[in-house]
Each structure stands twice: as structure tokens, then as C-alpha cells.
Coordinates of C-alpha atoms in Angstrom, one line a residue:
M1 CA -66.9 25.5 -55.6
S2 CA -66.7 21.8 -55.7
K3 CA -69.8 19.8 -56.8
P4 CA -71.5 17.7 -54.1
T5 CA -70.7 14.0 -53.8
A6 CA -73.3 11.2 -54.0
A7 CA -72.9 10.8 -50.2
Q8 CA -73.6 14.5 -49.6
L9 CA -76.6 14.5 -51.9
K10 CA -77.9 11.4 -50.0
D11 CA -77.6 13.2 -46.7
E12 CA -79.5 16.2 -48.1
G13 CA -82.2 13.8 -49.4
N14 CA -82.4 12.2 -46.0
E15 CA -83.0 15.7 -44.4
F16 CA -85.7 16.5 -46.9
F17 CA -87.3 13.1 -46.2
R18 CA -87.3 13.7 -42.4
K19 CA -89.2 17.0 -43.1
Q20 CA -91.6 15.0 -45.2
D21 CA -90.6 16.9 -48.3
Y22 CA -90.7 13.8 -50.5
V23 CA -90.4 15.7 -53.8
G24 CA -87.2 17.4 -52.6
A25 CA -85.8 14.2 -51.2
L26 CA -86.6 12.4 -54.5
A27 CA -84.7 15.0 -56.5
K28 CA -81.6 14.7 -54.2
Y29 CA -81.6 10.9 -54.4
T30 CA -82.0 11.1 -58.2
E31 CA -78.9 13.4 -58.4
A32 CA -77.0 11.0 -56.2
I33 CA -77.9 8.0 -58.4
A34 CA -76.6 9.9 -61.4
L35 CA -73.2 9.9 -59.6
D36 CA -73.4 6.4 -58.1
D37 CA -75.8 4.2 -59.9
K38 CA -74.6 1.0 -58.2
N39 CA -75.7 2.1 -54.7
A40 CA -78.6 0.0 -53.4
I41 CA -79.4 2.4 -50.6
L42 CA -80.0 5.3 -52.9
Y43 CA -82.5 3.3 -54.9
A44 CA -84.2 2.1 -51.8
N45 CA -84.4 5.6 -50.4
R46 CA -85.9 6.9 -53.7
A47 CA -88.4 4.0 -53.6
A48 CA -89.5 5.3 -50.2
C49 CA -90.1 8.7 -51.7
Q50 CA -92.0 7.3 -54.6
Y51 CA -94.1 5.3 -52.2
E52 CA -95.0 8.3 -50.1
L53 CA -95.9 10.2 -53.3
N54 CA -98.3 7.3 -54.2
R55 CA -96.2 6.5 -57.2
Y56 CA -96.2 2.8 -56.5
L57 CA -95.1 1.5 -59.9
D58 CA -92.1 3.7 -59.8
A59 CA -91.5 2.6 -56.2
V60 CA -91.5 -1.0 -57.4
D61 CA -89.0 -0.2 -60.1
D62 CA -86.6 1.5 -57.7
A63 CA -86.9 -1.2 -55.0
K64 CA -86.2 -3.9 -57.6
M65 CA -83.0 -2.1 -58.6
A66 CA -82.0 -2.0 -55.0
T67 CA -82.5 -5.7 -54.6
Q68 CA -80.7 -6.5 -57.9
I69 CA -77.7 -4.4 -56.8
D70 CA -77.6 -6.0 -53.3
P71 CA -79.8 -9.1 -53.0
G72 CA -78.9 -9.2 -49.3
Y73 CA -80.3 -5.7 -48.5
A74 CA -83.3 -6.3 -46.3
K75 CA -84.6 -2.7 -46.6
G76 CA -84.6 -3.0 -50.3
W77 CA -86.8 -6.1 -50.1
S78 CA -89.1 -4.4 -47.6
R79 CA -89.6 -1.4 -49.9
L80 CA -90.5 -3.8 -52.7
A81 CA -92.9 -5.6 -50.5
A82 CA -94.7 -2.5 -49.3
S83 CA -94.9 -1.1 -52.9
R84 CA -96.3 -4.4 -54.3
D85 CA -98.8 -4.4 -51.4
A86 CA -100.0 -0.9 -52.4
L87 CA -100.6 -2.3 -55.9
A88 CA -102.6 -5.2 -54.4
D89 CA -100.0 -7.7 -55.5
S90 CA -100.4 -9.9 -52.4
E91 CA -98.4 -12.8 -53.8
G92 CA -95.5 -10.6 -54.9
S93 CA -95.6 -8.7 -51.6
A94 CA -95.5 -11.9 -49.6
E95 CA -92.5 -13.1 -51.6
A96 CA -90.6 -9.8 -51.0
W97 CA -91.4 -9.8 -47.3
Q98 CA -90.0 -13.3 -47.0
K99 CA -86.8 -12.2 -48.8
A100 CA -86.6 -9.2 -46.4
L101 CA -86.8 -11.7 -43.5
D102 CA -84.2 -14.0 -45.1
A103 CA -81.8 -11.1 -45.4
L104 CA -81.8 -10.4 -41.6
P105 CA -79.4 -12.2 -39.3
K106 CA -80.8 -15.5 -37.9
T107 CA -79.4 -14.9 -34.4
N108 CA -78.1 -12.2 -32.1
L109 CA -80.3 -9.5 -33.6
S110 CA -79.8 -5.9 -32.5
P111 CA -82.8 -4.0 -31.2
A112 CA -83.2 -2.3 -34.6
E113 CA -83.0 -5.6 -36.5
Q114 CA -85.6 -7.1 -34.1
R115 CA -87.9 -4.2 -34.9
Q116 CA -87.3 -4.9 -38.6
K117 CA -88.1 -8.6 -38.2
D118 CA -91.3 -7.8 -36.4
Q119 CA -92.4 -5.4 -39.1
Y120 CA -91.5 -7.8 -41.9
S121 CA -93.3 -10.7 -40.2
A122 CA -96.4 -8.6 -39.8
G123 CA -96.2 -7.6 -43.4
L124 CA -95.8 -11.2 -44.5
N125 CA -98.8 -12.4 -42.5
A126 CA -101.0 -9.6 -43.8
A127 CA -100.0 -10.3 -47.4
Q128 CA -100.6 -14.0 -47.1
T129 CA -104.0 -13.4 -45.5
R130 CA -105.0 -11.0 -48.3
G131 CA -103.7 -13.5 -50.9
K132 CA -106.2 -16.1 -49.7
T133 CA -109.2 -13.9 -50.7
S134 CA -110.2 -12.9 -54.2
K135 CA -108.3 -9.9 -55.5
Y136 CA -111.1 -8.7 -57.7
R137 CA -114.8 -8.5 -57.2
C138 CA -117.4 -8.4 -59.9
S139 CA -118.8 -4.8 -59.7
F140 CA -121.2 -5.3 -62.6
P141 CA -122.7 -8.9 -62.6
V142 CA -124.7 -9.4 -65.7
N143 CA -127.2 -11.9 -67.0
L144 CA -126.6 -12.2 -70.8
D145 CA -129.9 -14.2 -71.2
D146 CA -132.0 -11.1 -70.4
G147 CA -131.2 -9.4 -73.6
N148 CA -131.6 -6.0 -71.9
L149 CA -127.9 -5.0 -71.7
P150 CA -126.9 -1.8 -73.7
W151 CA -124.8 -3.6 -76.2
Q152 CA -127.5 -6.2 -76.8
I153 CA -130.1 -3.6 -77.5
A154 CA -127.8 -1.5 -79.6
T155 CA -126.8 -4.4 -81.8
K156 CA -130.4 -5.1 -82.6
M157 CA -130.8 -1.4 -83.6
L158 CA -128.0 -1.3 -86.1
P159 CA -129.9 -2.6 -89.2
E160 CA -132.5 0.2 -88.7
L161 CA -129.7 2.8 -88.1
Q162 CA -127.9 1.7 -91.3
K163 CA -131.0 2.1 -93.3
A164 CA -131.5 5.6 -92.0
G165 CA -128.1 6.6 -93.4
L166 CA -125.8 9.4 -92.2
E167 CA -128.5 11.2 -90.2
N168 CA -128.4 8.5 -87.6
F169 CA -124.6 8.1 -87.4
S170 CA -124.6 10.1 -84.2
S171 CA -126.0 7.3 -81.9
S172 CA -124.4 5.6 -78.9
A173 CA -125.7 2.3 -80.4
W174 CA -122.8 2.4 -82.9
V175 CA -120.3 2.9 -80.2
I176 CA -121.4 0.3 -77.6
S177 CA -122.3 -2.4 -80.2
Y178 CA -118.9 -2.2 -81.9
A179 CA -117.2 -2.1 -78.5
Y180 CA -119.0 -5.2 -77.4
E181 CA -118.1 -7.0 -80.7
E182 CA -114.4 -6.4 -80.0
F183 CA -114.6 -7.2 -76.3
A184 CA -116.6 -10.4 -77.0
K185 CA -113.9 -11.6 -79.4
G186 CA -111.3 -11.2 -76.7
V187 CA -113.4 -13.2 -74.3
E188 CA -113.9 -15.9 -76.9
S189 CA -110.2 -16.1 -77.3
M190 CA -109.8 -16.6 -73.6
N191 CA -112.5 -19.3 -73.6
Q192 CA -110.8 -21.2 -76.5
L193 CA -107.4 -21.2 -74.9
K194 CA -106.1 -24.8 -74.3
S195 CA -103.5 -25.8 -71.8
I196 CA -101.3 -28.9 -72.2
P197 CA -99.0 -30.2 -69.4
H198 CA -95.3 -29.4 -70.3
S199 CA -92.5 -29.9 -67.8
Q200 CA -90.3 -27.1 -69.2
A201 CA -93.1 -24.5 -69.7
P202 CA -93.7 -21.7 -67.1
G203 CA -96.0 -23.2 -64.4
G204 CA -95.8 -26.6 -66.0
L205 CA -98.3 -25.8 -68.7
S206 CA -98.1 -25.0 -72.4
Y207 CA -100.9 -22.9 -74.0
H208 CA -102.4 -23.0 -77.5
G209 CA -104.9 -20.5 -78.8
N210 CA -105.5 -17.1 -80.4
L211 CA -102.8 -14.5 -79.8
M212 CA -105.2 -11.6 -80.5
G213 CA -107.1 -11.9 -77.2
L214 CA -105.5 -8.9 -75.5
T215 CA -105.9 -6.8 -78.7
Y216 CA -109.6 -7.5 -78.9
L217 CA -110.2 -6.8 -75.2
T218 CA -108.3 -3.5 -75.2
N219 CA -109.8 -2.4 -78.5
G220 CA -113.3 -2.9 -77.1
L221 CA -112.5 -1.0 -73.9
M222 CA -111.0 1.9 -75.8
R223 CA -114.1 2.1 -77.9
D224 CA -116.3 2.3 -74.7
E225 CA -115.1 0.9 -71.4
R226 CA -118.7 0.5 -70.2
V227 CA -118.7 -2.7 -72.2
F228 CA -116.5 -4.3 -69.5
H229 CA -118.2 -7.1 -67.6
L230 CA -117.6 -10.6 -66.3
N231 CA -119.8 -13.3 -67.7
H232 CA -118.3 -16.3 -65.9
P233 CA -116.9 -17.0 -62.4
D234 CA -113.6 -18.1 -63.9
W235 CA -113.2 -15.0 -66.0
I236 CA -110.1 -13.7 -64.1
T237 CA -108.4 -17.1 -64.2
K238 CA -109.0 -17.4 -68.0
Y239 CA -107.8 -13.9 -68.5
N240 CA -104.6 -14.5 -66.6
N241 CA -103.9 -17.6 -68.6
Q242 CA -104.4 -15.6 -71.8
V243 CA -101.9 -13.0 -70.6
T244 CA -99.4 -15.7 -69.8
F245 CA -99.9 -17.3 -73.2
E246 CA -99.4 -14.0 -75.2
A247 CA -96.7 -12.6 -73.0
T248 CA -94.7 -15.9 -73.2
A249 CA -95.3 -16.3 -77.0
H250 CA -94.1 -12.8 -77.8
Q251 CA -91.6 -12.4 -74.9
A252 CA -93.4 -9.3 -73.6
Y253 CA -91.6 -6.9 -71.3
S254 CA -92.0 -6.1 -67.6
G255 CA -90.0 -4.3 -64.9
E256 CA -88.2 -1.0 -64.6
V257 CA -89.0 1.6 -67.4
E258 CA -85.5 2.7 -68.2
T259 CA -84.3 -0.9 -68.4
F260 CA -87.3 -1.7 -70.6
K261 CA -86.4 1.0 -73.0
E262 CA -82.8 -0.2 -73.2
L263 CA -83.9 -3.8 -73.8
V264 CA -86.3 -2.7 -76.6
Q265 CA -83.6 -0.8 -78.4
K266 CA -81.2 -3.7 -78.2
R267 CA -83.7 -6.3 -79.3
L268 CA -84.8 -4.1 -82.2
K269 CA -81.2 -4.0 -83.5
E270 CA -80.8 -7.8 -83.1
K271 CA -84.2 -9.1 -84.3
G272 CA -86.1 -6.3 -86.0
W273 CA -89.7 -4.9 -85.9
N274 CA -91.4 -8.2 -86.7
D275 CA -90.2 -9.6 -83.4
V276 CA -90.4 -6.4 -81.3
R277 CA -93.8 -5.1 -82.5
P278 CA -96.0 -7.8 -81.0
A279 CA -93.9 -7.8 -77.8
L280 CA -94.5 -4.0 -77.4
S281 CA -98.2 -4.5 -78.2
V282 CA -98.7 -7.2 -75.5
T283 CA -96.7 -5.2 -73.0
V284 CA -98.8 -2.1 -73.5
R285 CA -102.1 -3.8 -73.7
K286 CA -101.6 -6.0 -70.6
C287 CA -100.7 -2.7 -68.7
I288 CA -104.0 -1.2 -69.9
M289 CA -105.9 -4.2 -68.7
K290 CA -104.1 -4.1 -65.4
G291 CA -105.3 -0.6 -64.9
M292 CA -108.8 -1.4 -65.8
L293 CA -109.0 -4.4 -63.5
E294 CA -107.5 -2.4 -60.6
S295 CA -110.1 0.3 -61.1
H296 CA -113.2 -1.5 -62.1
L297 CA -112.9 -4.7 -60.1
G298 CA -110.3 -3.9 -57.4
G299 CA -112.0 -0.6 -56.5
R300 CA -108.6 1.1 -56.7
P301 CA -108.8 3.8 -59.4
D302 CA -105.8 5.5 -58.0
T303 CA -103.7 2.4 -58.7
G304 CA -105.3 2.0 -62.2
V305 CA -104.3 5.6 -63.0
Q306 CA -100.7 4.8 -62.5
F307 CA -100.8 1.9 -64.9
L308 CA -102.5 4.0 -67.6
K309 CA -100.1 6.9 -67.0
R310 CA -97.2 4.6 -67.5
V311 CA -98.8 3.4 -70.8
V312 CA -99.2 7.1 -72.0
N313 CA -95.6 7.8 -71.1
L314 CA -94.3 4.8 -73.0
L315 CA -96.4 5.5 -76.0
E316 CA -95.2 9.1 -76.1
W317 CA -91.6 8.0 -75.7
G318 CA -92.0 5.5 -78.6
R319 CA -93.7 8.0 -80.9
L320 CA -90.7 10.3 -80.3
V321 CA -88.0 7.7 -80.7
W322 CA -89.5 6.1 -83.7
K323 CA -91.3 9.1 -85.3
N324 CA -89.8 8.3 -88.7
V325 CA -90.7 4.6 -88.6
H326 CA -93.6 3.5 -90.7
K327 CA -96.8 2.6 -88.7
D328 CA -96.8 -0.9 -90.2
D329 CA -93.5 -1.5 -88.6
R330 CA -93.8 0.1 -85.2
G331 CA -97.5 -0.9 -84.8
V332 CA -100.9 0.6 -84.2
I333 CA -100.2 1.3 -80.5
F334 CA -98.2 4.3 -81.6
E335 CA -100.9 5.8 -83.8
D336 CA -102.7 9.0 -82.8
T337 CA -106.0 7.2 -82.3
F338 CA -104.6 4.6 -79.9
L339 CA -102.9 7.2 -77.7
R340 CA -106.0 9.3 -77.7
G341 CA -108.0 6.3 -76.5
V342 CA -105.6 5.6 -73.6
R343 CA -105.5 9.3 -72.7
S344 CA -109.3 9.4 -72.5
M345 CA -109.4 6.3 -70.3
H346 CA -106.7 7.9 -68.1
L347 CA -108.8 11.1 -67.7
M348 CA -111.9 9.1 -66.8
M349 CA -110.1 7.0 -64.3
S350 CA -108.3 10.0 -62.8
M351 CA -111.7 11.7 -62.1
N352 CA -112.9 8.6 -60.4
A353 CA -109.7 8.4 -58.3
Y354 CA -110.0 12.1 -57.3
S355 CA -113.7 11.6 -56.4
S356 CA -112.9 8.6 -54.2
G357 CA -110.1 10.5 -52.3
P358 CA -109.4 14.1 -53.3
S359 CA -105.6 14.7 -53.6
L360 CA -103.4 17.7 -54.2
N361 CA -104.7 20.6 -56.1
S362 CA -101.7 20.2 -58.4
H363 CA -103.2 16.9 -59.5
L364 CA -106.5 18.6 -60.4
E365 CA -104.6 21.3 -62.3
H366 CA -102.8 18.6 -64.2
L367 CA -106.0 16.9 -65.1
K368 CA -107.3 20.2 -66.6
E369 CA -104.1 20.7 -68.6
E370 CA -104.4 17.1 -70.0
A371 CA -108.0 17.7 -71.0
E372 CA -107.2 21.0 -72.8
D373 CA -104.3 19.3 -74.6
L374 CA -106.6 16.5 -75.8
L375 CA -109.1 19.0 -77.1
K376 CA -106.4 20.9 -79.0
E377 CA -105.1 17.6 -80.5
I378 CA -108.7 16.7 -81.6
G379 CA -109.2 20.1 -83.0
I380 CA -106.0 19.9 -85.1
M381 CA -107.1 16.4 -86.4
I382 CA -110.6 17.6 -87.4
A383 CA -109.2 20.7 -89.1
S384 CA -106.7 18.6 -91.1
N385 CA -109.4 16.0 -91.8
N386 CA -106.8 13.4 -90.7
L387 CA -109.0 10.3 -90.3
S388 CA -107.6 7.2 -91.8
K389 CA -109.7 4.7 -93.8
E390 CA -109.8 2.3 -90.8
E391 CA -111.7 4.9 -88.8
L392 CA -114.6 5.5 -91.2
D393 CA -117.2 3.3 -89.4
P394 CA -119.4 5.6 -87.2
G395 CA -118.6 3.6 -84.1
M396 CA -114.8 4.2 -84.5
V397 CA -115.1 7.8 -85.4
S398 CA -117.3 8.4 -82.3
S399 CA -115.1 6.3 -80.0
L400 CA -111.8 7.9 -81.0
C401 CA -112.8 11.4 -81.8
V402 CA -116.2 12.5 -80.5
Y403 CA -116.2 10.7 -77.2
P404 CA -112.6 11.7 -76.2
A405 CA -113.7 15.4 -76.8
A406 CA -116.7 14.8 -74.6
I407 CA -114.5 13.3 -71.9
A408 CA -112.1 16.3 -72.1
H409 CA -115.0 18.7 -71.7
K410 CA -116.4 16.9 -68.7
T411 CA -112.9 16.7 -67.1
I412 CA -112.8 20.5 -67.4
G413 CA -116.3 20.7 -65.9
F414 CA -115.2 18.4 -63.1
Y415 CA -112.1 20.6 -62.5
H416 CA -114.2 23.8 -62.1
A417 CA -116.8 22.1 -59.9
Q418 CA -114.1 20.8 -57.6
K419 CA -112.4 24.1 -57.5
A420 CA -115.6 25.8 -56.6
R421 CA -116.1 23.5 -53.6
Y422 CA -112.8 24.7 -52.2
S423 CA -113.5 28.4 -52.9
N424 CA -115.7 31.1 -51.4
G425 CA -117.9 33.9 -52.7
A426 CA -117.3 35.3 -56.2
S427 CA -114.5 32.8 -56.9
A428 CA -116.8 29.8 -56.2
C429 CA -119.6 31.4 -58.3
I430 CA -117.3 31.9 -61.3
S431 CA -116.0 28.4 -61.0
F432 CA -119.5 26.9 -60.9
I433 CA -120.5 29.0 -64.0
S434 CA -117.4 27.7 -65.8
G435 CA -118.3 24.2 -64.7
A436 CA -121.8 24.5 -66.0
T437 CA -120.5 25.7 -69.4
A438 CA -118.0 22.8 -69.7
Y439 CA -120.6 20.2 -68.6
L440 CA -123.0 21.5 -71.2
Q441 CA -120.3 21.2 -73.8
A442 CA -119.7 17.6 -72.7
A443 CA -123.4 16.7 -72.7
N444 CA -123.9 18.2 -76.2
T445 CA -120.9 16.4 -77.6
Y446 CA -122.3 13.0 -76.7
P447 CA -125.1 11.6 -78.9
V448 CA -128.5 12.5 -77.4
D449 CA -129.3 8.8 -76.8
D450 CA -126.2 8.2 -74.7
E451 CA -126.8 8.2 -70.9
F452 CA -123.8 10.5 -70.5
H453 CA -125.7 13.2 -72.5
A454 CA -128.5 13.2 -69.9
F455 CA -126.2 12.7 -66.9
Y456 CA -123.9 15.6 -67.7
L457 CA -126.9 17.9 -68.3
T458 CA -127.7 17.2 -64.7
C459 CA -124.1 18.0 -63.7
A460 CA -124.4 21.3 -65.5
M461 CA -127.7 22.0 -63.7
D462 CA -126.0 21.3 -60.3
C463 CA -123.4 23.9 -61.2
M464 CA -126.1 26.4 -62.4
R465 CA -128.0 26.0 -59.1
N466 CA -124.8 26.5 -57.0
A467 CA -123.8 29.5 -59.1
G468 CA -127.2 31.2 -58.8
M469 CA -127.7 31.2 -62.6
S470 CA -131.1 32.2 -64.0
I471 CA -134.2 30.0 -63.8
G472 CA -134.4 30.4 -67.6
D473 CA -131.0 28.8 -68.2
F474 CA -131.8 26.0 -65.7
N475 CA -135.2 25.3 -67.4
Q476 CA -133.5 25.3 -70.9
A477 CA -131.3 22.5 -69.7
A478 CA -134.3 20.8 -68.2
V479 CA -136.1 20.9 -71.5
A480 CA -133.2 19.2 -73.2
L481 CA -133.0 16.7 -70.4
R482 CA -136.6 15.8 -70.6
A483 CA -136.4 15.2 -74.3
A484 CA -133.3 13.1 -73.9
V485 CA -134.6 10.6 -71.3
P486 CA -136.8 8.5 -73.6
K487 CA -134.0 8.2 -76.1
M488 CA -131.5 7.3 -73.4
M489 CA -133.8 4.6 -71.9
K490 CA -134.2 2.9 -75.2
I491 CA -130.5 1.7 -74.9
W492 CA -129.3 2.5 -71.4
A493 CA -132.1 1.4 -69.1
F494 CA -129.6 -0.8 -67.3
S495 CA -126.0 0.3 -66.6
I496 CA -123.5 0.9 -63.8
L497 CA -124.4 4.6 -63.9
Q498 CA -128.1 3.7 -63.6
R499 CA -127.3 1.5 -60.6
G500 CA -125.5 4.4 -59.0
G501 CA -128.5 6.7 -58.9
R502 CA -128.6 8.2 -62.4
D503 CA -132.4 8.1 -62.8
E504 CA -133.1 9.5 -59.4
K505 CA -130.8 12.4 -60.0
I506 CA -132.5 13.1 -63.4
Q507 CA -136.0 13.0 -61.9
A508 CA -134.9 15.3 -59.0
H509 CA -133.7 18.0 -61.4
L510 CA -136.8 17.7 -63.6
R511 CA -139.1 18.0 -60.5
R512 CA -137.1 21.1 -59.4
A513 CA -137.5 22.7 -62.9
D514 CA -141.3 21.9 -62.9
E515 CA -141.7 23.5 -59.4
M516 CA -139.8 26.7 -60.5
M517 CA -141.7 27.0 -63.7
K518 CA -145.0 26.7 -61.8
L519 CA -143.9 29.6 -59.6
V520 CA -143.0 31.6 -62.8
A521 CA -146.4 30.9 -64.2
E522 CA -148.0 32.2 -61.0
G523 CA -145.9 35.4 -61.2
K524 CA -144.0 34.6 -58.0
L525 CA -140.7 34.2 -59.8
T526 CA -139.3 35.3 -63.2
L527 CA -137.1 33.6 -65.7
E528 CA -134.3 36.1 -64.8
D529 CA -134.4 35.2 -61.1
P530 CA -131.6 33.0 -59.8
V531 CA -132.3 29.3 -59.2
P532 CA -133.3 29.0 -55.5
F533 CA -130.6 27.0 -53.7

């Protein structure tokens, strides 16, 4: 039996696409591309599948390939425009819509071409309109003069904690203060960047400054992303200039993943690690920042997840390809701790994305698998005592070991809680019990003075109530919660979580516990009775 041709596979893919089986269609187009990788239509069709599956970065890559193969292919440009629009790249979207229009005939358009022109014109107008408004908003405006921000309070606490010795190493003050120290250095680098007019430089400007800005920013966010804040109206502009400066200086990469991998390997042979290492670092770190900006400021955690997932995939690829290369050559981004930090951020953002718009159950299952893999990895590291000398400060140990474990536990709790909401009867009850157990593990993994310790106790209590667990178990969590609140408030009186109703939720659970224990004392309930719903 003869093997199918690229044209036959394309037809099969088209049929899958018409049936809205985008996974099946993508598989067929991928097989066809393996046989005919110079076919712009195949790449454009696969881009359409990626788009429908919400894989916008991959859609951009495929659409770019279609336009590179055939610059006159209007549909290729329209796929690129739509995908860029989904990533909130209004400028890039408008440029691609215009290219799509330019690729159409100027006169004597067929009815189909006229419909394309109308669609592309509407897309161009919408992109241009969006481009006139600010892409990001400040979701956490701060007044640094107040001195009440978590990192400010924590920094003042450090001398006292240092005097106390090892017994006070488990404090969120270490984590948030060191995170702020790194993040602030990145912001300082942005502020010190100087621009000089230069006719041959990109944008007509040449920049001079500190090439470590992105390193400091991302290191701070991986220690604790709650440190992220904008302290100046021009923050985004200064950040973009810093990215341009570092990316230009180190010739960082962009574009389609497979092409990127080929270029890295070629450049490595020609110029060596001293040239490639900083280029890889800037490429990875600007992608991390893009994900954070999309999620925290753009309000698009689903888009941010795609950027972080791409980083994880690139890091895992690099660790495999260069597993025998010394870390001083390939760079810190391929170390266990760095990957663990990115994976933790990816889990956090994925939960936010799911909460803002629940997607397929398969995505939820994948989140749980990622969390379990992360816990296994941390367990192996702890068992082997594999902590390098650079990680010996308590803030670093917590940020890249303790906190990722807590994030993994709360991801598993989130998984069970979500599964319970889409189940009935005994299945829902079992899922809520599992959720309570995982949330308690998360809460108890965080330092008791971290707001997450208290918050995830309340999440566990939610699950207990929904599962009909005993009043005794509920009250035990309430006792821990009541003891934690004063410690939490010492550092975390003001935070995004607090602004989102954290304290109201805590007080509601404590009142419920008090009411039930009063009824127990009156003999109307027992500790073994289920929590009243």
C-alpha cells in the first residue's frame, strides 16, 4: 500500500478542520509538512489549527513560515495578524493585516477576495484602534513612601532575624526582601540606561547601560513574583528600552522555535559559548518577562502561560542537548534551580488562567502531572542534599526549594477542588477531601508568617466544608489560622491578595468556626459531626 502524499494528507487535514477536530487536523498538516516543507499553504493551515487550540505563539511561528515561503500569500499574513492580535501585539497585528491587504489584487476582485479585503480591513482598523491605547495597566499601584509594603517591612526585620539564627530562617521576610533586592537592581538598571542618537542604530538610538537588568528582574520574580510592581508611569517604556539594549548587544533570538534551535547550534560552532551564553540568557529572560507582563498587567494569564511554557520547553531541550557541558559555559538558565523557578511560575499562572476561564479537563490533568513531577524532583534534590553553595542564603533556599513545593501542593489542591465542582455525590466528596489534604500540605509548607499559609488554610477549610468533614478537623484548621493571622499581618497587611478579599475570607471562616464551637459547647453539635454546609 502506497504512502499518502502531502496533498492527500492536506485534504485529510482539511476534513478534520471542517469537523472542528483541530488536533487531528494539526497532526495531518504536520505529516504533510514533513513531506513538503516549502508549502506555504500547509504552514498557514497548521497555524489556523494552532490558533483554534489557543497556541498563539506556535500559530505565529507557523504563519511566519508561510509568509517567508510565499510573501505574496494573503492568508498567511492574515493568520499571522490574527495570532499576533491574540497575543495583544497590536502593532505587529496591524503590520500583518496591511501585508495581507497588499497581497490582494488591487482591482477586479472576486467575491471571495472582496470578502477577504473586508475582513482584513476590519482587522487592521481594530488593531490600529487598540494600538492607540495602553497595552498594559498597573494592577498594583504602590506608594513607596508609605514604607508599608511587604518587602519594605521584611527588609527592616532582617537584622533581628539574623540575630535569632537558624530558628527564624523559615520566614517569608527572607524571601520577599531578597526578591525585592534583585528586582530593584533591575529597575535601577532601567533607570540608568542612557540613549544617544545614532543614525545606524535600531530606531535611531544607541543605548548605554547595565546589561544585567533582565537578569536582576527575572531573578527577583523567580524568588517571589509578588514583588512585581510599577513605581513610575514610564516603567514599561524604560523596560522596553532595556530589552532592546540587551537584545541588540547580545544578538538575542526571536521567532520560530525550530529555526531558533538551528541558529543556536550553528552560532555555537562558529563563535563558542562566550558569545552564545548571554544571547540565550536574554532570549529566555525576556520571554519570562513577556509572560509576566501579559498576566499581571495585561490581564491575560492564558497568554502568559504560553510564554512560560515555551521557556520551559527550551530549557529542557537545552539541558538535554548540552547535558555534558559545564554550567559555567552553558549558563545558569540551564541549572535545576532556574528551571524549577520557571516551572513554579508556570504552575501559578496556569491556575490563574484556568480560574479566569476553565478550559479542557485535559489541561487540568496536565497541571496535576506537572505538580507531581515537581514534587518528585524536589524530593530527589532534598534526599541527595544537592544544594549548591550559591543557594545557602535562607531566601534562596525557600524561593527555589520550599516555595516550589508549596506551589506544587496547592496546584494539586486546586486540581481536586476543580474536579469536585464538576462531579457529583461520592466522587465530589472524595475530591474535596483530597483537595483539603493538598491545601493543608501547601499551607504548612509555607512559613507561618506568609500570607499564603493563612490563605491556603482557608482553601482547605472550604474543601472540608464541601466534603462534610468533621467539625473537629475544621476547628483544628481554624486554630492554626487564628494563630497565623497576627504573624501574617506583620509583613503582609498590604498585598494584591489582601486587596482581593483575603482578610474577609479569613474572618468569615473564623466566625464560622466560633459559631460551630459554641454549638458544640452547648451540646447541640459534636466534634464528630460534619461541618454544616
